CSV table of C-alpha atoms in Angstrom, one decimal:
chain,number,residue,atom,x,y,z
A,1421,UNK,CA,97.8,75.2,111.2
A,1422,UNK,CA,98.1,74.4,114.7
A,1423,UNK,CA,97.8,70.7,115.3
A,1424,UNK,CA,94.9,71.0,118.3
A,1425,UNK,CA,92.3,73.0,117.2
A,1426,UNK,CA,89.6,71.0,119.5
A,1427,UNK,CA,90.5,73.0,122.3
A,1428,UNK,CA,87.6,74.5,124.2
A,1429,UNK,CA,84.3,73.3,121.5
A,1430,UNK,CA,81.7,75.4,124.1
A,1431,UNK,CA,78.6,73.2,124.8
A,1432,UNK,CA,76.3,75.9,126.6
A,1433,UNK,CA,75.1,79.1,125.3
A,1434,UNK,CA,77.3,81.0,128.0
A,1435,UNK,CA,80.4,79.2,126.6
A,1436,UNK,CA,79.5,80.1,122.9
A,1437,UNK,CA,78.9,83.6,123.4
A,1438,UNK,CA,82.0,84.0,125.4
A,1439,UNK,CA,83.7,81.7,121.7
A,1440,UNK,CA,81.8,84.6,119.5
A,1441,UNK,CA,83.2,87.9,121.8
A,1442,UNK,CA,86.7,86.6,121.5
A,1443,UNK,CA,86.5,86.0,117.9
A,1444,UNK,CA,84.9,89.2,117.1
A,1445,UNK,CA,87.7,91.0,119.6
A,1446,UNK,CA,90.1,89.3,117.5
A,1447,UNK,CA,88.6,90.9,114.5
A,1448,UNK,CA,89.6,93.8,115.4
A,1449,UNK,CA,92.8,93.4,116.9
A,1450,UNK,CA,94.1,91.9,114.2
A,1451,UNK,CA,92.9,94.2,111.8
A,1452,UNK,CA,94.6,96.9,114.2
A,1453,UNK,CA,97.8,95.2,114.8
A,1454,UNK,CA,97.8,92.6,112.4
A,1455,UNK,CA,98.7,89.1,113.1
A,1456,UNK,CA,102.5,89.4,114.8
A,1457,UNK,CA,101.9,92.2,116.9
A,1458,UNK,CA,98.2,91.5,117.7
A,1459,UNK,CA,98.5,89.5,121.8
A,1460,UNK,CA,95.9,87.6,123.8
A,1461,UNK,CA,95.5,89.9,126.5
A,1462,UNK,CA,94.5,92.7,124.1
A,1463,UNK,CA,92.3,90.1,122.5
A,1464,UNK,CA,91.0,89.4,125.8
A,1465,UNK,CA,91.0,93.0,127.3
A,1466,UNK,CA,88.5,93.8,123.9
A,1467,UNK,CA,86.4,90.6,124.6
A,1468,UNK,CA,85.8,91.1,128.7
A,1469,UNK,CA,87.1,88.0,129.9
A,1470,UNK,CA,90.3,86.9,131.8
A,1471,UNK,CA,93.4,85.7,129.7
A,1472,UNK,CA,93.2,82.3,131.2
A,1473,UNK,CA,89.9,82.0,129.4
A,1474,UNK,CA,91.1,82.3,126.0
A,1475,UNK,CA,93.1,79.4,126.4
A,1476,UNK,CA,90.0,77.0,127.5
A,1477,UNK,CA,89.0,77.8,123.6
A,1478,UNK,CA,91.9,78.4,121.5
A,1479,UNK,CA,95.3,76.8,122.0
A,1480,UNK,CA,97.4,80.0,120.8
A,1481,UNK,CA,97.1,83.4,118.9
A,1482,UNK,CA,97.6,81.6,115.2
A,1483,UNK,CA,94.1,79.1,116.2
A,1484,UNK,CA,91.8,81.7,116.7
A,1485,UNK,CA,93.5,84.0,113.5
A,1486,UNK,CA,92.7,80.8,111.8
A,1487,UNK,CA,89.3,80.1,113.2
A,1488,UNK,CA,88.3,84.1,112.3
A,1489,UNK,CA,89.2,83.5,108.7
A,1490,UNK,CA,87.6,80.7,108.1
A,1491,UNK,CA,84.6,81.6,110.4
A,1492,UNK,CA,84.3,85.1,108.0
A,1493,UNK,CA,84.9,82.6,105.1
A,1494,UNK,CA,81.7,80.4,105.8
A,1495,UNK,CA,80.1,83.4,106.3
A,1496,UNK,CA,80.8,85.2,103.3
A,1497,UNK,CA,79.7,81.9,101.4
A,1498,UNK,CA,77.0,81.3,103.0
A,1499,UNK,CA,75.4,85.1,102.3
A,1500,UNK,CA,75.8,84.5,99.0
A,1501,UNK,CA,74.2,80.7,98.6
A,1502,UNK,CA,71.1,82.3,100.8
A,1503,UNK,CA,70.7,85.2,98.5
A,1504,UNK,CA,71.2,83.4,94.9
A,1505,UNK,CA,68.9,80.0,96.4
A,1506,UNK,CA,65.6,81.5,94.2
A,1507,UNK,CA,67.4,83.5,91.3
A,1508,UNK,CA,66.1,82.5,88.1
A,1509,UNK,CA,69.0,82.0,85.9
A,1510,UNK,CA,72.9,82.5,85.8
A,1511,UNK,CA,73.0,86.2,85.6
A,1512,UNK,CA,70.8,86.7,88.4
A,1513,UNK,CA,73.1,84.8,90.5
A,1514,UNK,CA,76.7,86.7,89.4
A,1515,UNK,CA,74.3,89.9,90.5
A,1516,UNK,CA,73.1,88.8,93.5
A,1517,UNK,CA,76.4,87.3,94.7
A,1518,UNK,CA,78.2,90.2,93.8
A,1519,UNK,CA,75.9,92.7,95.7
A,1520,UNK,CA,76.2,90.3,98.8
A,1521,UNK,CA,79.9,90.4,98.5
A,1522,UNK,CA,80.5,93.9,98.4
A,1523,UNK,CA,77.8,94.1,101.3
A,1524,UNK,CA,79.6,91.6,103.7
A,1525,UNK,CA,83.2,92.9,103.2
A,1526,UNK,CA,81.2,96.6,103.6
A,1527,UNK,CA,80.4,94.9,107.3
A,1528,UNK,CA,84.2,93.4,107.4
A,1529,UNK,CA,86.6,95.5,106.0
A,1530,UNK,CA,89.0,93.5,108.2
A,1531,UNK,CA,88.8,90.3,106.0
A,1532,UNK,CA,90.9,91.4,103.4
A,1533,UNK,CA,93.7,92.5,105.8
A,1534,UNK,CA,93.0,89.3,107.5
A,1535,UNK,CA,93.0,87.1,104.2
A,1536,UNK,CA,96.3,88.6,102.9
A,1537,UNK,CA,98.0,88.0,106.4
A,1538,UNK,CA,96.5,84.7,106.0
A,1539,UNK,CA,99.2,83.8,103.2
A,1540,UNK,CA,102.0,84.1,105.4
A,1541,UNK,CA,100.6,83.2,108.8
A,1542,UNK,CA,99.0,79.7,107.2
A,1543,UNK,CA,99.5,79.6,104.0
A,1544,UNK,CA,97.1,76.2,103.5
A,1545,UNK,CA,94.6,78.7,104.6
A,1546,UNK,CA,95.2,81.5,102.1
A,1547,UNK,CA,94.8,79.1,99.2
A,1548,UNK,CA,91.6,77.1,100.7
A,1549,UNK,CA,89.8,80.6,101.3
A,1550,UNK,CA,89.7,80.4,97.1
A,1551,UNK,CA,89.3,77.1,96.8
A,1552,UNK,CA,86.3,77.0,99.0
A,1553,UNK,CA,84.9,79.3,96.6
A,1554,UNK,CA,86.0,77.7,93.7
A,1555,UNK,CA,84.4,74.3,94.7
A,1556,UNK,CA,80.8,75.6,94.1
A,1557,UNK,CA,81.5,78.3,91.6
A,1558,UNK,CA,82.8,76.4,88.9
A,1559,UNK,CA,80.3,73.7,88.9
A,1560,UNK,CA,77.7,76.4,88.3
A,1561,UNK,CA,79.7,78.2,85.8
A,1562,UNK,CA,80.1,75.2,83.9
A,1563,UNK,CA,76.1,74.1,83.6
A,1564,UNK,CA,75.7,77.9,82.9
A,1565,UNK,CA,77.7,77.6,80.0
A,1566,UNK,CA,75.8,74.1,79.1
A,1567,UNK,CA,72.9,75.7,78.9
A,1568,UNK,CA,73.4,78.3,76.9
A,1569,UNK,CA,72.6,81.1,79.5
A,1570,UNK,CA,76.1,82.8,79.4
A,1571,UNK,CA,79.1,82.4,76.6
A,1572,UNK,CA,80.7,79.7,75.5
A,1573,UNK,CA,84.9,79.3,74.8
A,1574,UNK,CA,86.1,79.7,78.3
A,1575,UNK,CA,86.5,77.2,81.0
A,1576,UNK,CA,84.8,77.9,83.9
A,1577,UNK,CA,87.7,77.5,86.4
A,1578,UNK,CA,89.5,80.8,84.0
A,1579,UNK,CA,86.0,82.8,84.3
A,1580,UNK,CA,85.6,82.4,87.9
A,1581,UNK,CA,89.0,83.7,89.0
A,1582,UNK,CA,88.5,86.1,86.3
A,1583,UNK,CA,85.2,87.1,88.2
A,1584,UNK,CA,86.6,87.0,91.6
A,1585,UNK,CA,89.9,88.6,90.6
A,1586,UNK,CA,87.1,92.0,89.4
A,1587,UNK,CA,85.3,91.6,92.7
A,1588,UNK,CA,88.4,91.5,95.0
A,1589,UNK,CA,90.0,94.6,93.3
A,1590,UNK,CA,86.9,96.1,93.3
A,1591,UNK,CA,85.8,95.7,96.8
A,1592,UNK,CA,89.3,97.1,98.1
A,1593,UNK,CA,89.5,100.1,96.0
A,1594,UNK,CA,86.0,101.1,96.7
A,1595,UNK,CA,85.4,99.6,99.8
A,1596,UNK,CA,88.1,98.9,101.8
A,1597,UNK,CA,90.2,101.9,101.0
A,1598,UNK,CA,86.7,104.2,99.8
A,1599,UNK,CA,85.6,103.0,104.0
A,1600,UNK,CA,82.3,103.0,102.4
A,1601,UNK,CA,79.5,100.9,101.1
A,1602,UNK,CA,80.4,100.6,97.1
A,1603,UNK,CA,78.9,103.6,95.3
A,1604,UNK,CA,75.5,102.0,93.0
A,1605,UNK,CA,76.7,103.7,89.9
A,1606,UNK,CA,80.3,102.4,90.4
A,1607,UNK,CA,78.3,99.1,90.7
A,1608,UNK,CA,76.3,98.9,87.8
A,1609,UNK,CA,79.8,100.0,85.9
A,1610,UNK,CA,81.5,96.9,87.4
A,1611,UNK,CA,78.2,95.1,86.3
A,1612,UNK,CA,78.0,95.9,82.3
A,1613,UNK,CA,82.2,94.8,82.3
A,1614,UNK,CA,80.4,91.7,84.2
A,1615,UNK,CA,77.8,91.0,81.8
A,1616,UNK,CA,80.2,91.5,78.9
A,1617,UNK,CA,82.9,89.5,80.5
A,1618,UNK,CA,80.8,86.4,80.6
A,1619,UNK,CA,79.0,86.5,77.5
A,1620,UNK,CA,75.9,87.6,78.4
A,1621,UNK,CA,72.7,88.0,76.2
A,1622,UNK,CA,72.3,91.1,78.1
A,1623,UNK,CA,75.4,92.4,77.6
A,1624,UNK,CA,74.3,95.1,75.1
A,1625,UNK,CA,71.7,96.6,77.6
């Protein structure tokens, strides 16, 4: 990662919506380009502002790549924690966390592109995009499995990759390369494997 990434922290409104139009333009340049033939001035040109101004927020191309993955990151996380915050039980939450997945990368088909580049462009980025995951997913995993409401004999860190390995593939066949919200029946499909993957009492229904 760059080593200044401080650069440009906007303190008025005007300075954070200019911040959110060049990270969105750079959503979509990168996604059209990708990363090594993406530029600032076409990141700029998209956004509305002068070049110069890109560089009172971001010190080069590879901080605001960086900043866009881990801005869609937090996002995508924080969809889900808002969605599962009143589910019941376990099984609620896999549901409801998987519907919100496939609905934000329906919304940013660019974050797989972007994730994959992110590998090779910062490759401490690429592996904390899972680990961010990881760190709240296997704790609930784990009490899940304590208390009986989904099947015992795996560890947790296994199941959830397991889980998000289904949900990745998933959401780019379907959605990424479908360019279309994931099909409901194609859903509930991916939801009995779900149910019978982690030991479910339901998984018979």
């Amino acid at each position: 990662m760059t080593a200044d990434r401080t650069v440009g922290v906007p303190t008025t409104d005007r300075g954070r919506a200019t911040r959110r139009a060049l990270l969105a333009a750079a959503e979509q340049v990168f996604d059209e380009y990708s990363f090594d033939r993406a530029s600032v001035s076409e990141i700029t040109q998209r956004a509305g502002v002068a070049q110069g101004t890109f560089y009172l927020y971001f010190p080069d191309k590879q901080a605001i790549f960086i900043e866009l993955v881990e801005t869609l990151s937090h996002g995508l996380r924080a969809a889900i924690a808002e969605a599962v915050a009143d589910a019941p039980d376990r099984i609620a939450v896999e549901r409801r966390g998987f519907e919100v997945f496939f609905d934000y990368i329906t919304e940013h088909r660019s974050f797989y592109k972007l994730v994959r580049e992110s590998e090779f462009v910062a490759p401490e980025l690429f592996r904390s995009y899972y680990d961010g995951f990881l760190e709240g997913y296997v704790p609930g995993l784990e009490k899940a499995i304590a208390d009986g409401e989904i099947g015992e004999g795996i560890d947790p860190e296994v199941l959830a990759f397991c889980l998000m390995g289904v949900g990745e593939i998933i959401g780019l066949r379907y959605v990424v390369w479908g360019d279309r919200p994931l099909d409901p029946e194609v859903f509930e499909q991916v939801w009995r494997f779900m149910l019978r993957g982690i030991g479910s009492p339901e998984e018979a229904v």
